[in-house]
mmCIF file of C-alpha atoms in Angstrom:
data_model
loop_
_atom_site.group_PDB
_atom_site.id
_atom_site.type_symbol
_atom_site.label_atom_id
_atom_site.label_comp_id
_atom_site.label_asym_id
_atom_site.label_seq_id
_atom_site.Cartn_x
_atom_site.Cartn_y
_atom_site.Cartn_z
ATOM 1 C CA UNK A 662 -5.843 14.329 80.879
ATOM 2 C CA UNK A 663 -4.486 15.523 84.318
ATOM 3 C CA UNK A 664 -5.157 18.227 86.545
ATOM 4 C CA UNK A 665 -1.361 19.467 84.802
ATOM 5 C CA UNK A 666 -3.161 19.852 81.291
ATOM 6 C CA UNK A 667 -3.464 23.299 79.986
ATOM 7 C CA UNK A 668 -4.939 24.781 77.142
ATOM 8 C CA UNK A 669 -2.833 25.449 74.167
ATOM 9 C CA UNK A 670 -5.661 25.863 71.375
ATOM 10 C CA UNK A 671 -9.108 27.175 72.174
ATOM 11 C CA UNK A 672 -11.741 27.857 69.213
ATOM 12 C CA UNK A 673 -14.648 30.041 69.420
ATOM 13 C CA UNK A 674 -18.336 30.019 67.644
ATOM 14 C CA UNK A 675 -19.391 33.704 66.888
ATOM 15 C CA UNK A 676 -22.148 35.046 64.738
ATOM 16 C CA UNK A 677 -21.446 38.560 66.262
ATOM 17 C CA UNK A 678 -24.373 39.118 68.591
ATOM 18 C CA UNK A 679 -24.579 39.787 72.422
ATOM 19 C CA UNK A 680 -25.042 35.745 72.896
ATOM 20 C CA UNK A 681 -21.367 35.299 71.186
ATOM 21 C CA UNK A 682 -19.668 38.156 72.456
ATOM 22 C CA UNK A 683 -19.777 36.572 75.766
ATOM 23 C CA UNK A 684 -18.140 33.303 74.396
ATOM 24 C CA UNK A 685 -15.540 35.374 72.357
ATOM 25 C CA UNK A 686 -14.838 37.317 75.966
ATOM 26 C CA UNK A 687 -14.159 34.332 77.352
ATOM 27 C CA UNK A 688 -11.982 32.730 74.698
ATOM 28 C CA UNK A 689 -10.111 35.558 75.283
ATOM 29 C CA UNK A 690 -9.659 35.223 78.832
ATOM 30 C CA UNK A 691 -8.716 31.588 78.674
ATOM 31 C CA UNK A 692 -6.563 32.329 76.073
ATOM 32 C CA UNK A 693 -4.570 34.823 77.321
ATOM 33 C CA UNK A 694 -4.230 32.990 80.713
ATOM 34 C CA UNK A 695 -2.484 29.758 79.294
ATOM 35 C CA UNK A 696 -0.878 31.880 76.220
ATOM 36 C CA UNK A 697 -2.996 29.660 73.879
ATOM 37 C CA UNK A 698 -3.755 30.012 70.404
ATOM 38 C CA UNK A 699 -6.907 31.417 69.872
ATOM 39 C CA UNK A 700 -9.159 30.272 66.727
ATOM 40 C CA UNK A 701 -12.052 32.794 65.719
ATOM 41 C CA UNK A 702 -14.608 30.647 63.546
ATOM 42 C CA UNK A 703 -18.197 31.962 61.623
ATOM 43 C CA UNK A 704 -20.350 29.848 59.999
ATOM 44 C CA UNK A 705 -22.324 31.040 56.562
ATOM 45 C CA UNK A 706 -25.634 29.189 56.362
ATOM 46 C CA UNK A 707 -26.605 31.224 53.744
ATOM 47 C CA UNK A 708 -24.190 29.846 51.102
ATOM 48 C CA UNK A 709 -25.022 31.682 47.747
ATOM 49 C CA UNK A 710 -24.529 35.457 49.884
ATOM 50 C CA UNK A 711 -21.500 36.964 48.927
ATOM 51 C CA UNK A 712 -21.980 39.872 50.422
ATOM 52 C CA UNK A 713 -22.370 38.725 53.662
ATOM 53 C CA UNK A 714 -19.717 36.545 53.836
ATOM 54 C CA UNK A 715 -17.652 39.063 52.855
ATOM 55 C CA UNK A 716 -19.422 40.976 55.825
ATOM 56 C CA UNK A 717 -18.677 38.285 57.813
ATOM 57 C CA UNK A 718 -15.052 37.705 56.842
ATOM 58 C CA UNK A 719 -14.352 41.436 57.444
ATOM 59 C CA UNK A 720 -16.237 41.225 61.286
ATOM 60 C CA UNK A 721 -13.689 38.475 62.020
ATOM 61 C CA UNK A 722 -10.565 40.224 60.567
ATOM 62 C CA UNK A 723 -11.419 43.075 62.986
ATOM 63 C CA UNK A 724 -11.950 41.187 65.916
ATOM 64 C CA UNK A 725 -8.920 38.991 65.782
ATOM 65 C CA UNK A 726 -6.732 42.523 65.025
ATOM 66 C CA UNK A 727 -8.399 44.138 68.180
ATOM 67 C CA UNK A 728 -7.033 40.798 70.269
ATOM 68 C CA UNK A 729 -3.382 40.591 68.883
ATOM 69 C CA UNK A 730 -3.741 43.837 70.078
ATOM 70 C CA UNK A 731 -5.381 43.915 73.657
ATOM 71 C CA UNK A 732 -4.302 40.299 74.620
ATOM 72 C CA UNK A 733 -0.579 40.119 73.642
ATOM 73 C CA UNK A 734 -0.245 36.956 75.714
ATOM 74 C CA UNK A 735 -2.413 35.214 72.775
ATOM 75 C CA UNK A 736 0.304 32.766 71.484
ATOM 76 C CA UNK A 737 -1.704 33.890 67.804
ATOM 77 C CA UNK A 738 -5.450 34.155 66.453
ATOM 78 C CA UNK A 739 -6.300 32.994 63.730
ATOM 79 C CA UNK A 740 -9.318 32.897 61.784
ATOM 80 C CA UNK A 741 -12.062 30.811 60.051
ATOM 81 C CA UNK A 742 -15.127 31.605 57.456
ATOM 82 C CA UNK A 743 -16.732 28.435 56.739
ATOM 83 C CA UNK A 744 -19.931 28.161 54.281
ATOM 84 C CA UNK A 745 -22.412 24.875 55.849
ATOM 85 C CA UNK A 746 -24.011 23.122 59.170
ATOM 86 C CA UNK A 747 -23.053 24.990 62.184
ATOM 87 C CA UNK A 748 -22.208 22.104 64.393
ATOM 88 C CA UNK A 749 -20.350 19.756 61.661
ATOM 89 C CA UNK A 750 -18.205 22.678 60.347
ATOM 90 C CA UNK A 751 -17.407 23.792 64.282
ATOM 91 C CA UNK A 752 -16.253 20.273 64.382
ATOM 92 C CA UNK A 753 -14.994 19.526 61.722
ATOM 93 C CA UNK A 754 -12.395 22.741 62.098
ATOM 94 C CA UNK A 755 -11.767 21.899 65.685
ATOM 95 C CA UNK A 756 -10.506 18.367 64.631
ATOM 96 C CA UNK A 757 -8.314 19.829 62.069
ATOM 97 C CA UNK A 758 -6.586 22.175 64.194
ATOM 98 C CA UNK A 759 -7.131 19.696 67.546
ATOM 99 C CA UNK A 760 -8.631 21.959 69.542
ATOM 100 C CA UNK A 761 -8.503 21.857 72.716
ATOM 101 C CA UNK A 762 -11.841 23.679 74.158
ATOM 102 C CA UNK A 763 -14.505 24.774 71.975
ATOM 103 C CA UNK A 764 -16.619 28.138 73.336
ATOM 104 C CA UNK A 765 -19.998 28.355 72.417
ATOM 105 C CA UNK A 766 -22.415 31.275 73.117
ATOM 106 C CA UNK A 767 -25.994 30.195 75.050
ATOM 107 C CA UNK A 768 -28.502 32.999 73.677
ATOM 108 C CA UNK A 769 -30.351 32.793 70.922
ATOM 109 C CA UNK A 770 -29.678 35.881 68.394
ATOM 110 C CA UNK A 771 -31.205 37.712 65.790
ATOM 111 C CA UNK A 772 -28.359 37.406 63.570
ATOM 112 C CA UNK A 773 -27.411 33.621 63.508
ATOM 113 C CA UNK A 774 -29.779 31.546 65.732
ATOM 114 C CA UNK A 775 -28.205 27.947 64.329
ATOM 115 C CA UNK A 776 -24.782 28.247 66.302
ATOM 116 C CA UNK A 777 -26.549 29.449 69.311
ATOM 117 C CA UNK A 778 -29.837 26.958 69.780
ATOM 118 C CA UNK A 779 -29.401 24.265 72.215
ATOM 119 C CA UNK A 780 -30.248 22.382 69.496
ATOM 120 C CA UNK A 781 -26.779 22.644 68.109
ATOM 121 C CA UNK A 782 -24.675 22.478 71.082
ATOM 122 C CA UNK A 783 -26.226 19.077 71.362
ATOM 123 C CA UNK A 784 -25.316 18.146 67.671
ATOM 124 C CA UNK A 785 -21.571 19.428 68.977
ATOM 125 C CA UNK A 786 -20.880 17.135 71.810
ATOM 126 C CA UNK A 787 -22.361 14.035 69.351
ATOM 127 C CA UNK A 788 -19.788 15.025 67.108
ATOM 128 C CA UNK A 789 -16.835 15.924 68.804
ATOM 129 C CA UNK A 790 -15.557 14.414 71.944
ATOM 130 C CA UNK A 791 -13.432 17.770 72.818
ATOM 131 C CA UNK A 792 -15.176 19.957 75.508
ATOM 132 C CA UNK A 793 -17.253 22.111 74.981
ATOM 133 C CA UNK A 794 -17.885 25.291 77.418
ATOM 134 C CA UNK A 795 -21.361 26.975 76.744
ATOM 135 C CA UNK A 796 -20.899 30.340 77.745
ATOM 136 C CA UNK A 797 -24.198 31.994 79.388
ATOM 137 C CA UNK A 798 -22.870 35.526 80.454
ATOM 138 C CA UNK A 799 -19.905 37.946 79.451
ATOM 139 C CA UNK A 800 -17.282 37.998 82.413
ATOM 140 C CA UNK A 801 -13.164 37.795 82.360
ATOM 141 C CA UNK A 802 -13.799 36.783 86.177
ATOM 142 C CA UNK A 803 -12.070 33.561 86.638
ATOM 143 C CA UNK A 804 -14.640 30.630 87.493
ATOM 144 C CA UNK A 805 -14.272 30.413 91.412
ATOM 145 C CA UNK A 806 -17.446 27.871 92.295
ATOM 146 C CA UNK A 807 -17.920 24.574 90.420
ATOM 147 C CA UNK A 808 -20.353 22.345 90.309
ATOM 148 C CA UNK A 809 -19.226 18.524 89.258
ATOM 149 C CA UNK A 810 -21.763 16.200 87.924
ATOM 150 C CA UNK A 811 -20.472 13.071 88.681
ATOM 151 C CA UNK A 812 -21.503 9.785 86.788
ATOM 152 C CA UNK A 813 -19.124 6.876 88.180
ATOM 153 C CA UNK A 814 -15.160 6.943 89.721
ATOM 154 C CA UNK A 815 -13.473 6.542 86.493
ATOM 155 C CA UNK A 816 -15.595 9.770 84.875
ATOM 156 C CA UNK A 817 -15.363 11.447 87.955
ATOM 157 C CA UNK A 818 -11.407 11.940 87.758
ATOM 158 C CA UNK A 819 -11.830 13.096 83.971
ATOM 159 C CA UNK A 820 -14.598 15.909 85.187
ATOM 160 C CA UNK A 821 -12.510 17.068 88.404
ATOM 161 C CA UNK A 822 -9.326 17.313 85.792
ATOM 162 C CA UNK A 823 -11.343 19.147 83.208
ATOM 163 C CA UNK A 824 -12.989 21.741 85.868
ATOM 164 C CA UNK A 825 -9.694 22.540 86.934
ATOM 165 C CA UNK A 826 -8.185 23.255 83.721
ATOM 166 C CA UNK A 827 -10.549 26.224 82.833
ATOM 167 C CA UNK A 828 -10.481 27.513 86.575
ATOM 168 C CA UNK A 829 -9.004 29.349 89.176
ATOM 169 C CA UNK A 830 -10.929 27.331 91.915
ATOM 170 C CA UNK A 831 -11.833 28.119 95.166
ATOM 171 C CA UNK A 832 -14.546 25.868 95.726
ATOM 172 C CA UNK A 833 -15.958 22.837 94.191
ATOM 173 C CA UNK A 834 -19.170 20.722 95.151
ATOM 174 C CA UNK A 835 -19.818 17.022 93.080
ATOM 175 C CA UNK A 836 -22.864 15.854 92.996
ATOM 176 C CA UNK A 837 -24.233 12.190 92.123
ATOM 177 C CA UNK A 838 -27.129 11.627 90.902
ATOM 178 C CA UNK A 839 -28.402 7.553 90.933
ATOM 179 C CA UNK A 840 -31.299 5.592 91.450
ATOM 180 C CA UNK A 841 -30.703 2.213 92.430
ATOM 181 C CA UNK A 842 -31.217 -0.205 90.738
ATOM 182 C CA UNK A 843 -31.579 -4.623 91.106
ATOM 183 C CA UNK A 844 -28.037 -4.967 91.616
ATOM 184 C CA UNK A 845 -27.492 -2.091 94.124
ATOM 185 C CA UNK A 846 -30.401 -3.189 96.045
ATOM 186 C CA UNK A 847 -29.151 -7.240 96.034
ATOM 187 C CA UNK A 848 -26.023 -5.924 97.467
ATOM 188 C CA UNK A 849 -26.522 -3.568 99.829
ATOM 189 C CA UNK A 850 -29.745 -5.991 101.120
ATOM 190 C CA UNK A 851 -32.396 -4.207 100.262
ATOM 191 C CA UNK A 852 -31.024 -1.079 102.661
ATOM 192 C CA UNK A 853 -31.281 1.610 100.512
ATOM 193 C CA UNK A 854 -29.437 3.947 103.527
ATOM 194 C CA UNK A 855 -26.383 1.892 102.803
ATOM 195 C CA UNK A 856 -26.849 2.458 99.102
ATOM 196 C CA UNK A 857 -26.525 5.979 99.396
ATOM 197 C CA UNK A 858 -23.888 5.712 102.233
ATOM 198 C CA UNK A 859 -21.494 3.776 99.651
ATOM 199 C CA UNK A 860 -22.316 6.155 96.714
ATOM 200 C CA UNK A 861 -21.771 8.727 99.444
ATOM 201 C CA UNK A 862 -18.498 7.043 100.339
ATOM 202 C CA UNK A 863 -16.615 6.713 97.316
ATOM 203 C CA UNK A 864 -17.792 10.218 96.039
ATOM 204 C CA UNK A 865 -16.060 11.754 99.135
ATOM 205 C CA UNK A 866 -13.003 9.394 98.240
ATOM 206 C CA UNK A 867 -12.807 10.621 94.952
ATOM 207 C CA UNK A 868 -12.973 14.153 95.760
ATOM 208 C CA UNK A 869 -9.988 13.399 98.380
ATOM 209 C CA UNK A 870 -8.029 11.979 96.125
ATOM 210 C CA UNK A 871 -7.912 14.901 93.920
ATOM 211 C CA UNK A 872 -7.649 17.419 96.346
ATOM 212 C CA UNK A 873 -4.174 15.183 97.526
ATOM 213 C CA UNK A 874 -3.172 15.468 93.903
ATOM 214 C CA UNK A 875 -3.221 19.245 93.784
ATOM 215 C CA UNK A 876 -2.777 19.767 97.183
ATOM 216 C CA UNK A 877 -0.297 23.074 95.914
ATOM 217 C CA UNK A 878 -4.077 24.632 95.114
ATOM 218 C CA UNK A 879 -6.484 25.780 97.937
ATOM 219 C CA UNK A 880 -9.621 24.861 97.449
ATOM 220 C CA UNK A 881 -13.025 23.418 99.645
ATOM 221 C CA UNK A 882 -14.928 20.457 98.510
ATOM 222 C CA UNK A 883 -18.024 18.912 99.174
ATOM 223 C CA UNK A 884 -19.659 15.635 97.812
ATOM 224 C CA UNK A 885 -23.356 14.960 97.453
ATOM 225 C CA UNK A 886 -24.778 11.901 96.383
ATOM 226 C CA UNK A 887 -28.824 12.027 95.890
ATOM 227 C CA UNK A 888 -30.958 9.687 95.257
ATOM 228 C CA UNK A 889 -33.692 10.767 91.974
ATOM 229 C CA UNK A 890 -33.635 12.095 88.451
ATOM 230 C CA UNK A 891 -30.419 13.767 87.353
ATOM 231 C CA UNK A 892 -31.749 16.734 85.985
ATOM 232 C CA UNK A 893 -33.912 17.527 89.082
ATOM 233 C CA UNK A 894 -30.752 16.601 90.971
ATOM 234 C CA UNK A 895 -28.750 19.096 89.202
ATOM 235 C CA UNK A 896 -31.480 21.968 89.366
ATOM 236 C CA UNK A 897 -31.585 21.724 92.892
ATOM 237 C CA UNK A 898 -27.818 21.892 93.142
ATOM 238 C CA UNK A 899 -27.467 25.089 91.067
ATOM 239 C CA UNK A 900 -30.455 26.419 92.770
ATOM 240 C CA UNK A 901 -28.511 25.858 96.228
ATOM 241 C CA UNK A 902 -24.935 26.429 95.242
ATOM 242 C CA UNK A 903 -25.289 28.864 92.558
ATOM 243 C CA UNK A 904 -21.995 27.379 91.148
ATOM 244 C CA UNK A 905 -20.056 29.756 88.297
ATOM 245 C CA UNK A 906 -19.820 26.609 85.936
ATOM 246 C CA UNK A 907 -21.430 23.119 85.660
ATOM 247 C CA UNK A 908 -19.213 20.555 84.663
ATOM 248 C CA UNK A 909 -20.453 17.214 83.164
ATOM 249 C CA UNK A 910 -18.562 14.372 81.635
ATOM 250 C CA UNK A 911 -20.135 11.054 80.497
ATOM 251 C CA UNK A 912 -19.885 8.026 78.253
ATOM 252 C CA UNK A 913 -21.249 9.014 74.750
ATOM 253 C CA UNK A 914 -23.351 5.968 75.411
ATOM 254 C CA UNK A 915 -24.020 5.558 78.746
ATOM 255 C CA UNK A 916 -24.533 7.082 81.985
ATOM 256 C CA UNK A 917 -24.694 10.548 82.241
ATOM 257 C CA UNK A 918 -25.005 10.120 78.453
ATOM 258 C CA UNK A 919 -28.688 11.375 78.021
ATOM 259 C CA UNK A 920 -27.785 14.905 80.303
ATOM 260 C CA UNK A 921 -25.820 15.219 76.771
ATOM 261 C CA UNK A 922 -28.492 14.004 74.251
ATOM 262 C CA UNK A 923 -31.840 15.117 74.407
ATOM 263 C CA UNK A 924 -34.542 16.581 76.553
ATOM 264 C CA UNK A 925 -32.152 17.308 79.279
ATOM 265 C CA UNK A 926 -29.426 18.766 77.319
ATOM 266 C CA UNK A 927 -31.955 21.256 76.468
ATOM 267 C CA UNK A 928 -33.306 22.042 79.816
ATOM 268 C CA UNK A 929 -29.776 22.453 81.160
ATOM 269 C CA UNK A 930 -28.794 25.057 78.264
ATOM 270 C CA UNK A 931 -31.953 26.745 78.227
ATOM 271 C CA UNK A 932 -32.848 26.787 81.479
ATOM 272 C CA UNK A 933 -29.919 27.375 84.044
ATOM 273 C CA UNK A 934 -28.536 30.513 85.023
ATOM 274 C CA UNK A 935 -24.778 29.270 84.625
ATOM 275 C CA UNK A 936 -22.310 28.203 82.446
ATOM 276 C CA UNK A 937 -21.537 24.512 81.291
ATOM 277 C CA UNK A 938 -18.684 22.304 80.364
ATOM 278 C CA UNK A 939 -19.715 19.755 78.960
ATOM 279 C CA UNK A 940 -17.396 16.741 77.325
ATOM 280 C CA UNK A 941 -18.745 13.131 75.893
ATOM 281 C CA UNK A 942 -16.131 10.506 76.012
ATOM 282 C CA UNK A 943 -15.288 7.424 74.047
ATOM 283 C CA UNK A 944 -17.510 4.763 75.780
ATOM 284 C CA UNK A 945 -15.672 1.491 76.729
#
């Protein structure tokens, strides 16, 4: 992926609440801007009701006619009625038409609380390396401010790319959260102020580097490397920057891996105040 990639199929979750309507909106923005298709996808839990997945099927039907209508950039929208598990059928039907993005909504809902839980997002990015974008609040308003969770060089230059592809940027901040550890320490001598100056060092390299590569965009950046947890790292850094969108990308195994599995996954979708793009990639 480069900071060239654009969009050309983009799926969305919906179980017709508030929560998803903010996804759907957008999926729709996104969608229009790179003249993607656009896939419209329900999942039935309740698998021996006819009527409403007839409901259901009729819900999506009108949705995707009021697009074609209002967004004729859309390349097409298509969509998807699926009877199962949220997270493995939103996979599953991502894989088959190789999505690009996948758009979830953040709130939990009256209607159809699987798709929406944390819970599930979670089950998403262990079964799909594709990003994922948890949507928090309904805006067309490009994302301006970005926040970059930054795990190591290499996963650095597939966040920055990622962030850039869903954004019309004006500002980006990375952030690096480490603690170091035996082999940091037997390097740098014990000095733990040279630690962070080299973490410190090749973050603001990094971010250099990419700004060189799209140097036809105008944008600020700033790098941060802290020293403690990661998720109390990234609180603080939402709390100060008050970024549009999060961006994370880790090694499904590794690394940043656990602010994609578990506790933290949680406390990042539940708690924040902003979107998130998140993406797991192939460890090596």
């Amino acid at each position: 992926m480069t900071g060239n990639w654009t969009m050309q199929r983009i799926l969305v979750a919906t179980d017709f609440s508030s929560g998803a309507a903010a996804a759907l909106q957008r999926a729709q923005s996104l969608a229009s801007l790179n003249c993607a298709e656009l896939y419209l996808v329900h999942i039935d839990t309740r698998r021996d009701d006819e009527t409403d997945r007839a409901r259901a099927g009729r819900n999506l039907k009108a949705i995707a006619d009021a697009e074609a209508i209002l967004s004729p950039c859309i390349a097409r929208v298509r969509t998807h009625l699926a009877t199962g598990e949220p997270a493995r059928c939103i996979a599953e039907i991502a894989d088959h038409h190789d999505a690009d993005l996948i758009l979830v909504g953040a709130h939990h809902s009256a209607g159809w609380k699987e798709i929406l839980l944390p819970t599930v997002a979670e089950q998403l990015l262990r079964l799909t390396r594709r990003p994922v974008l948890v949507v928090r609040r309904p805006s067309k308003a490009p994302y301006r401010r970005l926040l970059v969770a930054v795990a190591d060089s290499v996963l650095a230059e597939a966040a920055l790319d990622l962030a850039l592809s869903v954004t019309s940027l004006n500002e980006m901040v990375a952030v690096h959260a480490f603690v170091p550890n035996l082999r940091d320490r037997i390097l740098a001598g014990g000095d733990v102020g040279r630690i962070w100056r080299d973490k410190q060092e090749i973050l603001e390299s990094t971010l250099q580097g990419f700004a060189a590569r799209n140097s036809q965009l105008r944008f600020s950046t700033n790098a941060i490397a802290v020293d403690g947890d990661t998720l109390e790292v990234l609180r603080q850094a939402e709390r100060d920057f008050s970024p549009d969108l999060t961006v994370i990308v880790t090694h499904a195994r590794r690394g940043l891996a656990k602010a994609l599995h578990g506790s933290i996954a949680d406390a990042l979708i539940e708690e924040g105040e902003h979107d998130l793009l998140l993406q797991a990639t192939a460890a090596d």
